[in-house]
């Protein structure tokens, strides 16, 4: 799938021809030229700290402001002031969980899930521990790696203050119906913190439609640089006791943005979101960035669905490999094209090494979804081999992958 970028005149968004097949996107995606250009442009023309009265500082301010607006468009946040940038999703989640932990009282509980990446588990478990309250785990159905909703309903008691749950599993690709989960949680008076890191490159986020309370993602998973993004409802971001320096502003978003930010990275975030918005369109003019994102994600969905079908059908014809998670055709809408396998006669590491020898890059292990790999009983056998597809992957690459698997 060739994806040209219309936002930067000299952009060469098609990744340079390389022999490698990148199936490591869930660990970090490749970056189009327009993102690199935006970062170089920042550092060469207006590199300065923000808030000054001179040209480079004013231009920096404008670039930072644009990054907040671009991220608001990506998440459909009501206001750019609700966008917090930071080092990565893990740091931002710890930042928020520590502040939230200061509001926990004896008898309170927090809920985490066995599907989540540990970055949306440990920060809440540790905040609960520090506050002397209980963290409880919502189970999964191990047969198809979907969330056990009955277990969630049982655990959503009036004692629960917050549910931390992922939009999509980074290990097995399951997509959660987070809109329904937020509704269910709110009926019980529970706040919802969504991890959209794995979801963001595949499907369109909509914090207003989902009515979640917080959401975090990471630009390096959606073709941008290493920058974390946190969104929260304005009244919550204003009300929670943020850990901050005294001279730093009490206003949003500044009260949550610790220290000097990665300015060139933020310029890259805007470029990555513009890149996404450019997919499937020939003109940057006309519809708003959000409208272009809506269209782009329809295109991404269709392409990825075709790739996922091809890969899952190919694996189904090779019973030597077990696919963990959703495989049934009629259920495949509930997954992104992140497909994890094990083999009867090879460890995940051996498969990864074999693929690497064919210049096919894929991750093996638990991918930090430790609760999940333990629940599935694969942790002590080396975890999973993860084949992570994104929109820049092609059917030819899937064919090469299947052929490489046959050579094992
Ligand atoms: C689903 C998910 N959540 C959270 C994280 C942590 O993100 P970060 O590296 O930005 O801290 C990852 C990283 O792999 C992830 O895949």
mmCIF file of C-alpha atoms and ligand atoms in Angstrom:
data_model
loop_
_atom_site.group_PDB
_atom_site.id
_atom_site.type_symbol
_atom_site.label_atom_id
_atom_site.label_comp_id
_atom_site.label_asym_id
_atom_site.label_seq_id
_atom_site.Cartn_x
_atom_site.Cartn_y
_atom_site.Cartn_z
ATOM 1 C CA UNK A 1 0.000 0.000 0.000
ATOM 2 C CA UNK A 2 1.718 3.208 -1.129
ATOM 3 C CA UNK A 3 0.878 6.063 1.161
ATOM 4 C CA UNK A 4 1.903 9.453 -0.125
ATOM 5 C CA UNK A 5 1.957 12.506 2.099
ATOM 6 C CA UNK A 6 0.351 15.679 0.761
ATOM 7 C CA UNK A 7 1.357 17.947 3.604
ATOM 8 C CA UNK A 8 5.031 18.414 2.909
ATOM 9 C CA UNK A 9 5.935 19.253 -0.683
ATOM 10 C CA UNK A 10 9.139 17.219 -0.791
ATOM 11 C CA UNK A 11 7.934 14.372 1.332
ATOM 12 C CA UNK A 12 8.958 10.892 0.266
ATOM 13 C CA UNK A 13 6.630 9.052 2.545
ATOM 14 C CA UNK A 14 6.992 5.703 0.852
ATOM 15 C CA UNK A 15 9.578 3.989 2.991
ATOM 16 C CA UNK A 16 12.873 3.547 1.135
ATOM 17 C CA UNK A 17 13.148 0.205 -0.585
ATOM 18 C CA UNK A 18 14.823 -2.110 1.899
ATOM 19 C CA UNK A 19 15.212 -5.836 1.958
ATOM 20 C CA UNK A 20 13.685 -6.116 5.434
ATOM 21 C CA UNK A 21 10.100 -7.062 6.212
ATOM 22 C CA UNK A 22 8.978 -5.091 9.244
ATOM 23 C CA UNK A 23 6.547 -7.115 11.322
ATOM 24 C CA UNK A 24 7.761 -5.385 14.480
ATOM 25 C CA UNK A 25 5.366 -2.419 14.251
ATOM 26 C CA UNK A 26 3.708 -3.095 17.638
ATOM 27 C CA UNK A 27 7.121 -2.530 19.220
ATOM 28 C CA UNK A 28 7.580 0.700 17.254
ATOM 29 C CA UNK A 29 6.635 1.580 13.681
ATOM 30 C CA UNK A 30 8.815 2.874 10.855
ATOM 31 C CA UNK A 31 8.807 6.642 10.391
ATOM 32 C CA UNK A 32 8.005 8.442 7.130
ATOM 33 C CA UNK A 33 10.338 11.096 5.755
ATOM 34 C CA UNK A 34 7.913 13.930 6.523
ATOM 35 C CA UNK A 35 8.270 13.230 10.255
ATOM 36 C CA UNK A 36 12.056 13.368 10.032
ATOM 37 C CA UNK A 37 11.820 16.585 7.987
ATOM 38 C CA UNK A 38 9.600 18.236 10.594
ATOM 39 C CA UNK A 39 12.017 17.342 13.390
ATOM 40 C CA UNK A 40 15.038 18.610 11.465
ATOM 41 C CA UNK A 41 13.124 21.755 10.550
ATOM 42 C CA UNK A 42 12.416 22.427 14.221
ATOM 43 C CA UNK A 43 16.010 21.939 15.328
ATOM 44 C CA UNK A 44 17.521 23.933 12.477
ATOM 45 C CA UNK A 45 15.159 26.906 12.365
ATOM 46 C CA UNK A 46 13.505 27.580 15.720
ATOM 47 C CA UNK A 47 15.152 25.520 18.424
ATOM 48 C CA UNK A 48 14.462 27.346 21.715
ATOM 49 C CA UNK A 49 12.715 27.007 25.023
ATOM 50 C CA UNK A 50 9.085 28.058 25.060
ATOM 51 C CA UNK A 51 7.433 31.173 26.458
ATOM 52 C CA UNK A 52 10.078 33.754 25.441
ATOM 53 C CA UNK A 53 9.585 37.048 23.602
ATOM 54 C CA UNK A 54 12.065 36.389 20.771
ATOM 55 C CA UNK A 55 11.485 34.844 17.351
ATOM 56 C CA UNK A 56 12.711 31.272 17.879
ATOM 57 C CA UNK A 57 10.826 30.971 21.160
ATOM 58 C CA UNK A 58 7.642 32.349 19.607
ATOM 59 C CA UNK A 59 7.991 29.923 16.700
ATOM 60 C CA UNK A 60 8.579 27.114 19.172
ATOM 61 C CA UNK A 61 5.385 28.098 20.985
ATOM 62 C CA UNK A 62 3.473 27.946 17.711
ATOM 63 C CA UNK A 63 4.876 24.491 16.899
ATOM 64 C CA UNK A 64 4.008 23.184 20.373
ATOM 65 C CA UNK A 65 0.513 24.660 20.119
ATOM 66 C CA UNK A 66 0.039 22.920 16.774
ATOM 67 C CA UNK A 67 1.136 19.586 18.278
ATOM 68 C CA UNK A 68 -1.537 19.886 20.986
ATOM 69 C CA UNK A 69 -4.135 20.660 18.317
ATOM 70 C CA UNK A 70 -3.018 17.787 16.054
ATOM 71 C CA UNK A 71 -3.191 15.314 18.957
ATOM 72 C CA UNK A 72 -6.619 16.682 19.910
ATOM 73 C CA UNK A 73 -7.738 16.008 16.324
ATOM 74 C CA UNK A 74 -6.379 12.466 16.459
ATOM 75 C CA UNK A 75 -8.155 11.674 19.728
ATOM 76 C CA UNK A 76 -11.200 13.886 19.010
ATOM 77 C CA UNK A 77 -10.523 15.709 22.262
ATOM 78 C CA UNK A 78 -12.832 18.663 22.914
ATOM 79 C CA UNK A 79 -9.857 20.924 23.660
ATOM 80 C CA UNK A 80 -6.143 21.020 22.851
ATOM 81 C CA UNK A 81 -5.595 22.036 26.504
ATOM 82 C CA UNK A 82 -6.513 18.506 27.549
ATOM 83 C CA UNK A 83 -3.540 17.036 25.680
ATOM 84 C CA UNK A 84 -0.538 16.271 27.894
ATOM 85 C CA UNK A 85 2.769 15.293 26.325
ATOM 86 C CA UNK A 86 5.481 13.359 28.099
ATOM 87 C CA UNK A 87 8.298 10.891 27.665
ATOM 88 C CA UNK A 88 6.161 7.858 26.845
ATOM 89 C CA UNK A 89 2.887 6.218 27.855
ATOM 90 C CA UNK A 90 4.432 4.408 30.817
ATOM 91 C CA UNK A 91 5.831 7.588 32.402
ATOM 92 C CA UNK A 92 2.587 9.483 31.839
ATOM 93 C CA UNK A 93 0.536 6.664 33.346
ATOM 94 C CA UNK A 94 2.790 6.549 36.417
ATOM 95 C CA UNK A 95 2.497 10.347 36.624
ATOM 96 C CA UNK A 96 -1.285 10.199 36.631
ATOM 97 C CA UNK A 97 -1.571 7.077 38.800
ATOM 98 C CA UNK A 98 0.593 8.671 41.521
ATOM 99 C CA UNK A 99 -1.637 11.739 41.570
ATOM 100 C CA UNK A 100 -4.778 9.602 41.472
ATOM 101 C CA UNK A 101 -3.360 7.409 44.246
ATOM 102 C CA UNK A 102 -3.337 10.456 46.545
ATOM 103 C CA UNK A 103 -7.136 10.543 46.298
ATOM 104 C CA UNK A 104 -7.635 6.858 47.211
ATOM 105 C CA UNK A 105 -9.173 6.192 50.626
ATOM 106 C CA UNK A 106 -9.348 3.038 52.772
ATOM 107 C CA UNK A 107 -11.843 0.583 51.312
ATOM 108 C CA UNK A 108 -11.388 1.851 47.729
ATOM 109 C CA UNK A 109 -10.422 -0.530 44.914
ATOM 110 C CA UNK A 110 -8.936 -0.221 41.437
ATOM 111 C CA UNK A 111 -9.531 -2.677 38.595
ATOM 112 C CA UNK A 112 -6.925 -3.754 36.064
ATOM 113 C CA UNK A 113 -7.130 -6.570 33.505
ATOM 114 C CA UNK A 114 -5.203 -9.685 32.557
ATOM 115 C CA UNK A 115 -5.243 -8.504 28.934
ATOM 116 C CA UNK A 116 -3.291 -5.296 29.441
ATOM 117 C CA UNK A 117 0.317 -4.365 28.820
ATOM 118 C CA UNK A 118 2.000 -3.935 32.199
ATOM 119 C CA UNK A 119 2.168 -0.175 31.636
ATOM 120 C CA UNK A 120 -1.575 -0.112 32.356
ATOM 121 C CA UNK A 121 -1.309 -2.597 35.232
ATOM 122 C CA UNK A 122 1.674 -1.885 37.490
ATOM 123 C CA UNK A 123 1.136 1.901 37.789
ATOM 124 C CA UNK A 124 -2.343 1.220 39.242
ATOM 125 C CA UNK A 125 -1.322 -1.779 41.341
ATOM 126 C CA UNK A 126 1.524 0.249 42.854
ATOM 127 C CA UNK A 127 -0.682 3.304 43.436
ATOM 128 C CA UNK A 128 -3.179 1.028 45.192
ATOM 129 C CA UNK A 129 -0.408 -0.549 47.248
ATOM 130 C CA UNK A 130 0.971 2.854 48.283
ATOM 131 C CA UNK A 131 -2.524 3.995 49.316
ATOM 132 C CA UNK A 132 -3.185 0.745 51.186
ATOM 133 C CA UNK A 133 -6.140 -0.231 48.977
ATOM 134 C CA UNK A 134 -6.903 -3.277 46.822
ATOM 135 C CA UNK A 135 -6.193 -3.782 43.122
ATOM 136 C CA UNK A 136 -8.265 -6.515 41.482
ATOM 137 C CA UNK A 137 -7.792 -8.237 38.145
ATOM 138 C CA UNK A 138 -10.486 -8.713 35.499
ATOM 139 C CA UNK A 139 -10.002 -12.053 33.784
ATOM 140 C CA UNK A 140 -9.971 -13.016 30.093
ATOM 141 C CA UNK A 141 -11.402 -15.964 28.181
ATOM 142 C CA UNK A 142 -8.215 -17.886 27.377
ATOM 143 C CA UNK A 143 -9.762 -19.672 24.370
ATOM 144 C CA UNK A 144 -10.096 -16.484 22.271
ATOM 145 C CA UNK A 145 -8.330 -13.922 24.515
ATOM 146 C CA UNK A 146 -11.383 -11.686 24.893
ATOM 147 C CA UNK A 147 -12.229 -9.889 28.137
ATOM 148 C CA UNK A 148 -14.443 -11.800 30.580
ATOM 149 C CA UNK A 149 -17.316 -9.320 30.872
ATOM 150 C CA UNK A 150 -19.129 -11.378 33.523
ATOM 151 C CA UNK A 151 -16.043 -11.188 35.680
ATOM 152 C CA UNK A 152 -15.874 -7.435 35.088
ATOM 153 C CA UNK A 153 -19.542 -6.980 36.090
ATOM 154 C CA UNK A 154 -18.966 -9.011 39.242
ATOM 155 C CA UNK A 155 -16.004 -6.860 40.237
ATOM 156 C CA UNK A 156 -17.534 -3.455 39.421
ATOM 157 C CA UNK A 157 -18.696 -2.716 42.962
ATOM 158 C CA UNK A 158 -19.328 0.717 44.528
ATOM 159 C CA UNK A 159 -15.890 0.427 46.142
ATOM 160 C CA UNK A 160 -14.138 0.611 42.754
ATOM 161 C CA UNK A 161 -12.737 4.031 41.818
ATOM 162 C CA UNK A 162 -11.055 3.326 38.480
ATOM 163 C CA UNK A 163 -10.969 0.721 35.719
ATOM 164 C CA UNK A 164 -7.737 0.599 33.685
ATOM 165 C CA UNK A 165 -8.252 -1.277 30.422
ATOM 166 C CA UNK A 166 -6.708 -1.483 26.982
ATOM 167 C CA UNK A 167 -8.395 -0.555 23.708
ATOM 168 C CA UNK A 168 -6.479 -3.343 21.937
ATOM 169 C CA UNK A 169 -4.118 -6.043 23.157
ATOM 170 C CA UNK A 170 -0.518 -5.542 22.063
ATOM 171 C CA UNK A 171 0.089 -9.289 22.441
ATOM 172 C CA UNK A 172 -2.853 -10.961 20.700
ATOM 173 C CA UNK A 173 -4.687 -8.131 18.918
ATOM 174 C CA UNK A 174 -8.074 -8.322 20.681
ATOM 175 C CA UNK A 175 -10.052 -5.083 20.372
ATOM 176 C CA UNK A 176 -12.233 -4.164 23.342
ATOM 177 C CA UNK A 177 -15.569 -2.421 22.970
ATOM 178 C CA UNK A 178 -14.353 0.429 25.139
ATOM 179 C CA UNK A 179 -17.483 2.517 24.610
ATOM 180 C CA UNK A 180 -19.582 -0.199 26.280
ATOM 181 C CA UNK A 181 -16.931 -0.740 28.945
ATOM 182 C CA UNK A 182 -16.950 2.976 29.800
ATOM 183 C CA UNK A 183 -20.754 2.943 29.957
ATOM 184 C CA UNK A 184 -20.726 -0.079 32.257
ATOM 185 C CA UNK A 185 -18.070 1.474 34.496
ATOM 186 C CA UNK A 186 -19.812 4.856 34.688
ATOM 187 C CA UNK A 187 -23.075 3.189 35.707
ATOM 188 C CA UNK A 188 -21.135 1.956 38.739
ATOM 189 C CA UNK A 189 -19.556 5.402 39.283
ATOM 190 C CA UNK A 190 -16.118 4.175 38.158
ATOM 191 C CA UNK A 191 -13.589 6.241 36.156
ATOM 192 C CA UNK A 192 -12.034 4.698 33.042
ATOM 193 C CA UNK A 193 -8.370 4.939 31.983
ATOM 194 C CA UNK A 194 -7.811 3.614 28.458
ATOM 195 C CA UNK A 195 -4.535 2.409 27.000
ATOM 196 C CA UNK A 196 -4.742 3.200 23.284
ATOM 197 C CA UNK A 197 -1.066 2.572 22.499
ATOM 198 C CA UNK A 198 -1.689 -0.525 20.429
ATOM 199 C CA UNK A 199 -4.994 0.662 19.008
ATOM 200 C CA UNK A 200 -3.754 4.015 17.660
ATOM 201 C CA UNK A 201 -2.037 2.899 14.406
ATOM 202 C CA UNK A 202 -4.992 0.695 13.441
ATOM 203 C CA UNK A 203 -8.254 2.399 14.281
ATOM 204 C CA UNK A 204 -9.607 5.852 14.952
ATOM 205 C CA UNK A 205 -9.711 6.973 18.576
ATOM 206 C CA UNK A 206 -12.717 9.007 19.714
ATOM 207 C CA UNK A 207 -12.604 10.019 23.368
ATOM 208 C CA UNK A 208 -15.881 11.920 23.102
ATOM 209 C CA UNK A 209 -17.844 9.089 21.542
ATOM 210 C CA UNK A 210 -16.357 6.564 23.978
ATOM 211 C CA UNK A 211 -16.891 8.887 26.948
ATOM 212 C CA UNK A 212 -13.761 7.598 28.695
ATOM 213 C CA UNK A 213 -12.110 9.692 31.417
ATOM 214 C CA UNK A 214 -8.451 9.311 30.460
ATOM 215 C CA UNK A 215 -6.633 7.870 27.455
ATOM 216 C CA UNK A 216 -2.935 7.392 26.754
ATOM 217 C CA UNK A 217 -1.012 6.533 23.605
ATOM 218 C CA UNK A 218 2.482 6.806 22.133
ATOM 219 C CA UNK A 219 3.486 8.460 18.864
ATOM 220 C CA UNK A 220 6.273 5.978 18.104
ATOM 221 C CA UNK A 221 3.580 3.328 17.621
ATOM 222 C CA UNK A 222 1.829 5.441 14.965
ATOM 223 C CA UNK A 223 4.712 6.404 12.688
ATOM 224 C CA UNK A 224 5.991 9.260 14.847
ATOM 225 C CA UNK A 225 8.861 9.849 17.267
ATOM 226 C CA UNK A 226 9.213 8.708 20.876
ATOM 227 C CA UNK A 227 6.646 10.918 22.601
ATOM 228 C CA UNK A 228 3.843 9.908 24.968
ATOM 229 C CA UNK A 229 0.361 11.453 24.857
ATOM 230 C CA UNK A 230 -2.154 11.594 27.682
ATOM 231 C CA UNK A 231 -5.665 12.971 27.439
ATOM 232 C CA UNK A 232 -8.069 13.503 30.324
ATOM 233 C CA UNK A 233 -11.413 15.159 30.875
ATOM 234 C CA UNK A 234 -10.764 18.763 31.746
ATOM 235 C CA UNK A 235 -12.407 18.780 35.167
ATOM 236 C CA UNK A 236 -10.397 15.705 36.203
ATOM 237 C CA UNK A 237 -7.103 17.120 34.946
ATOM 238 C CA UNK A 238 -7.826 20.356 36.808
ATOM 239 C CA UNK A 239 -8.952 18.635 40.008
ATOM 240 C CA UNK A 240 -6.380 15.891 40.551
ATOM 241 C CA UNK A 241 -3.373 16.796 42.717
ATOM 242 C CA UNK A 242 -0.593 16.766 40.094
ATOM 243 C CA UNK A 243 3.016 16.462 41.212
ATOM 244 C CA UNK A 244 4.511 19.659 39.805
ATOM 245 C CA UNK A 245 7.209 22.250 40.328
ATOM 246 C CA UNK A 246 6.126 25.457 42.097
ATOM 247 C CA UNK A 247 6.964 27.910 39.286
ATOM 248 C CA UNK A 248 5.178 25.715 36.728
ATOM 249 C CA UNK A 249 1.700 26.867 35.766
ATOM 250 C CA UNK A 250 -1.463 25.544 37.425
ATOM 251 C CA UNK A 251 -3.234 25.889 34.052
ATOM 252 C CA UNK A 252 -3.839 23.099 31.583
ATOM 253 C CA UNK A 253 -1.994 21.457 30.013
ATOM 254 C CA UNK A 254 1.103 22.854 31.778
ATOM 255 C CA UNK A 255 0.311 21.556 35.266
ATOM 256 C CA UNK A 256 0.853 17.996 34.008
ATOM 257 C CA UNK A 257 3.756 18.602 31.616
ATOM 258 C CA UNK A 258 6.871 18.190 33.729
ATOM 259 C CA UNK A 259 10.049 20.001 32.680
ATOM 260 C CA UNK A 260 11.018 21.014 29.167
ATOM 261 C CA UNK A 261 9.405 18.888 26.525
ATOM 262 C CA UNK A 262 10.919 17.095 23.549
ATOM 263 C CA UNK A 263 10.122 19.982 21.171
ATOM 264 C CA UNK A 264 11.497 18.392 18.027
ATOM 265 C CA UNK A 265 9.552 15.256 18.954
ATOM 266 C CA UNK A 266 6.367 17.298 19.237
ATOM 267 C CA UNK A 267 7.002 18.747 15.769
ATOM 268 C CA UNK A 268 7.306 15.117 14.653
ATOM 269 C CA UNK A 269 4.020 14.202 16.341
ATOM 270 C CA UNK A 270 2.174 16.811 14.271
ATOM 271 C CA UNK A 271 3.838 15.504 11.121
ATOM 272 C CA UNK A 272 2.934 11.897 11.990
ATOM 273 C CA UNK A 273 -0.717 12.837 12.499
ATOM 274 C CA UNK A 274 -0.700 14.819 9.245
ATOM 275 C CA UNK A 275 0.845 11.791 7.579
ATOM 276 C CA UNK A 276 -1.980 9.607 8.887
ATOM 277 C CA UNK A 277 -4.533 12.193 7.740
ATOM 278 C CA UNK A 278 -2.989 12.168 4.257
ATOM 279 C CA UNK A 279 -3.609 8.465 3.698
ATOM 280 C CA UNK A 280 -6.053 7.901 0.907
ATOM 281 C CA UNK A 281 -6.405 11.530 -0.059
ATOM 282 C CA UNK A 282 -4.774 13.548 -2.793
ATOM 283 C CA UNK A 283 -5.285 16.939 -1.238
ATOM 284 C CA UNK A 284 -4.655 18.492 2.161
ATOM 285 C CA UNK A 285 -7.239 21.150 1.383
ATOM 286 C CA UNK A 286 -10.960 20.877 2.023
ATOM 287 C CA UNK A 287 -12.084 18.695 4.872
ATOM 288 C CA UNK A 288 -10.708 19.236 8.350
ATOM 289 C CA UNK A 289 -7.819 17.139 9.660
ATOM 290 C CA UNK A 290 -10.258 15.129 11.769
ATOM 291 C CA UNK A 291 -12.438 14.423 8.728
ATOM 292 C CA UNK A 292 -9.395 13.312 6.760
ATOM 293 C CA UNK A 293 -8.376 11.074 9.667
ATOM 294 C CA UNK A 294 -11.824 9.459 9.621
ATOM 295 C CA UNK A 295 -11.392 8.659 5.924
ATOM 296 C CA UNK A 296 -7.771 7.533 6.348
ATOM 297 C CA UNK A 297 -8.624 5.056 9.068
ATOM 298 C CA UNK A 298 -11.333 3.531 6.873
ATOM 299 C CA UNK A 299 -8.652 2.868 4.263
ATOM 300 C CA UNK A 300 -6.227 1.545 6.876
ATOM 301 C CA UNK A 301 -8.908 -0.747 8.289
ATOM 302 C CA UNK A 302 -9.709 -2.241 4.882
ATOM 303 C CA UNK A 303 -6.076 -2.837 3.974
ATOM 304 C CA UNK A 304 -5.205 -4.322 7.359
ATOM 305 C CA UNK A 305 -8.289 -6.535 7.368
ATOM 306 C CA UNK A 306 -7.235 -7.968 3.997
ATOM 307 C CA UNK A 307 -3.706 -8.619 5.326
ATOM 308 C CA UNK A 308 -5.027 -10.179 8.540
ATOM 309 C CA UNK A 309 -7.368 -12.493 6.616
ATOM 310 C CA UNK A 310 -4.521 -13.628 4.424
ATOM 311 C CA UNK A 311 -2.227 -14.286 7.357
ATOM 312 C CA UNK A 312 -4.851 -15.989 9.534
ATOM 313 C CA UNK A 313 -6.046 -18.165 6.639
ATOM 314 C CA UNK A 314 -2.422 -19.055 5.837
ATOM 315 C CA UNK A 315 -1.764 -20.032 9.429
ATOM 316 C CA UNK A 316 -5.006 -22.027 9.631
ATOM 317 C CA UNK A 317 -3.663 -24.160 6.773
ATOM 318 C CA UNK A 318 -0.518 -24.830 8.843
ATOM 319 C CA UNK A 319 -1.700 -26.678 11.967
ATOM 320 C CA UNK A 320 1.855 -26.821 13.265
ATOM 321 C CA UNK A 321 1.283 -23.258 14.477
ATOM 322 C CA UNK A 322 -1.233 -22.245 17.088
ATOM 323 C CA UNK A 323 -2.731 -18.761 16.816
ATOM 324 C CA UNK A 324 -3.588 -17.180 20.164
ATOM 325 C CA UNK A 325 -6.638 -14.933 20.215
ATOM 326 C CA UNK A 326 -9.477 -14.386 17.776
ATOM 327 C CA UNK A 327 -9.307 -16.461 14.597
ATOM 328 C CA UNK A 328 -12.936 -17.058 13.503
ATOM 329 C CA UNK A 329 -13.789 -15.016 10.401
ATOM 330 C CA UNK A 330 -17.053 -13.658 11.793
ATOM 331 C CA UNK A 331 -15.218 -12.380 14.882
ATOM 332 C CA UNK A 332 -12.236 -10.846 13.100
ATOM 333 C CA UNK A 333 -13.648 -7.327 13.355
ATOM 334 C CA UNK A 334 -12.798 -7.595 17.025
ATOM 335 C CA UNK A 335 -9.073 -7.831 16.373
ATOM 336 C CA UNK A 336 -6.287 -5.770 14.853
ATOM 337 C CA UNK A 337 -3.739 -7.514 12.607
ATOM 338 C CA UNK A 338 -1.403 -8.399 15.463
ATOM 339 C CA UNK A 339 -1.156 -12.155 15.301
ATOM 340 C CA UNK A 340 0.707 -14.180 17.911
ATOM 341 C CA UNK A 341 1.634 -17.797 17.410
ATOM 342 C CA UNK A 342 3.450 -20.677 19.029
ATOM 343 C CA UNK A 343 4.678 -23.882 17.406
ATOM 344 C CA UNK A 344 4.712 -27.400 18.780
ATOM 345 C CA UNK A 345 8.352 -28.025 17.944
ATOM 346 C CA UNK A 346 10.064 -24.605 18.069
ATOM 347 C CA UNK A 347 10.284 -21.923 20.767
ATOM 348 C CA UNK A 348 9.127 -18.363 19.969
ATOM 349 C CA UNK A 349 12.766 -17.292 20.081
ATOM 350 C CA UNK A 350 13.785 -19.994 17.586
ATOM 351 C CA UNK A 351 11.038 -18.892 15.201
ATOM 352 C CA UNK A 352 12.057 -15.232 15.609
ATOM 353 C CA UNK A 353 15.698 -16.106 14.923
ATOM 354 C CA UNK A 354 14.764 -18.084 11.834
ATOM 355 C CA UNK A 355 12.636 -15.185 10.535
ATOM 356 C CA UNK A 356 15.442 -12.717 11.342
ATOM 357 C CA UNK A 357 17.809 -14.823 9.220
ATOM 358 C CA UNK A 358 15.381 -14.138 6.345
ATOM 359 C CA UNK A 359 15.307 -10.387 7.219
ATOM 360 C CA UNK A 360 11.801 -10.691 8.643
ATOM 361 C CA UNK A 361 11.650 -8.768 11.918
ATOM 362 C CA UNK A 362 9.252 -9.987 14.596
ATOM 363 C CA UNK A 363 9.199 -9.905 18.394
ATOM 364 C CA UNK A 364 9.146 -12.889 20.713
ATOM 365 C CA UNK A 365 8.496 -13.084 24.457
ATOM 366 C CA UNK A 366 5.726 -11.594 26.572
ATOM 367 C CA UNK A 367 5.809 -8.137 24.991
ATOM 368 C CA UNK A 368 5.221 -6.850 28.572
ATOM 369 C CA UNK A 369 1.701 -8.317 28.508
ATOM 370 C CA UNK A 370 2.849 -10.407 31.427
ATOM 371 C CA UNK A 371 -0.570 -11.091 32.965
ATOM 372 C CA UNK A 372 -1.752 -12.433 29.619
ATOM 373 C CA UNK A 373 1.165 -14.728 28.885
ATOM 374 C CA UNK A 374 0.960 -16.096 32.433
ATOM 375 C CA UNK A 375 -2.797 -16.613 32.135
ATOM 376 C CA UNK A 376 -2.326 -18.428 28.811
ATOM 377 C CA UNK A 377 0.378 -20.622 30.344
ATOM 378 C CA UNK A 378 2.977 -19.660 27.738
ATOM 379 C CA UNK A 379 5.211 -17.504 29.930
ATOM 380 C CA UNK A 380 7.437 -20.384 31.054
ATOM 381 C CA UNK A 381 7.763 -21.597 27.445
ATOM 382 C CA UNK A 382 9.187 -18.357 26.090
ATOM 383 C CA UNK A 383 5.918 -16.496 25.515
ATOM 384 C CA UNK A 384 4.664 -15.831 21.993
ATOM 385 C CA UNK A 385 5.980 -15.003 18.535
ATOM 386 C CA UNK A 386 4.221 -11.796 17.476
ATOM 387 C CA UNK A 387 3.584 -10.969 13.822
ATOM 388 C CA UNK A 388 2.565 -7.317 13.868
ATOM 389 C CA UNK A 389 1.103 -5.924 10.665
ATOM 390 C CA UNK A 390 0.416 -2.266 9.958
ATOM 391 C CA UNK A 391 -0.731 -0.426 6.819
ATOM 392 C CA UNK A 392 2.716 -0.359 5.192
ATOM 393 C CA UNK A 393 2.874 -4.152 5.066
ATOM 394 C CA UNK A 394 1.904 -5.951 1.879
ATOM 395 C CA UNK A 395 0.468 -9.253 0.705
ATOM 396 C CA UNK A 396 3.837 -10.112 -0.851
ATOM 397 C CA UNK A 397 5.363 -9.795 2.608
ATOM 398 C CA UNK A 398 2.760 -12.146 4.070
ATOM 399 C CA UNK A 399 3.531 -14.645 1.319
ATOM 400 C CA UNK A 400 7.254 -14.373 2.107
ATOM 401 C CA UNK A 401 6.507 -14.830 5.803
ATOM 402 C CA UNK A 402 4.424 -17.963 5.230
ATOM 403 C CA UNK A 403 7.133 -19.357 2.991
ATOM 404 C CA UNK A 404 9.756 -18.663 5.681
ATOM 405 C CA UNK A 405 7.584 -20.407 8.273
ATOM 406 C CA UNK A 406 7.325 -23.414 5.956
ATOM 407 C CA UNK A 407 11.129 -23.592 5.814
ATOM 408 C CA UNK A 408 11.386 -24.029 9.580
HETATM 409 C C1 LIG B 1 -0.440 -1.711 24.632
HETATM 410 C C2 LIG B 1 0.745 -0.963 25.145
HETATM 411 N N1 LIG B 1 0.588 -0.169 26.205
HETATM 412 C C3 LIG B 1 1.601 0.536 26.724
HETATM 413 C C4 LIG B 1 2.863 0.449 26.181
HETATM 414 C C5 LIG B 1 3.963 1.273 26.775
HETATM 415 O O1 LIG B 1 4.173 2.370 25.948
HETATM 416 P P1 LIG B 1 5.471 3.281 26.109
HETATM 417 O O2 LIG B 1 6.607 2.557 25.508
HETATM 418 O O3 LIG B 1 5.110 4.535 25.373
HETATM 419 O O4 LIG B 1 5.658 3.535 27.558
HETATM 420 C C6 LIG B 1 3.083 -0.369 25.078
HETATM 421 C C7 LIG B 1 4.439 -0.513 24.503
HETATM 422 O O5 LIG B 1 4.765 -1.486 23.891
HETATM 423 C C8 LIG B 1 1.993 -1.083 24.534
HETATM 424 O O6 LIG B 1 2.140 -1.879 23.478
#
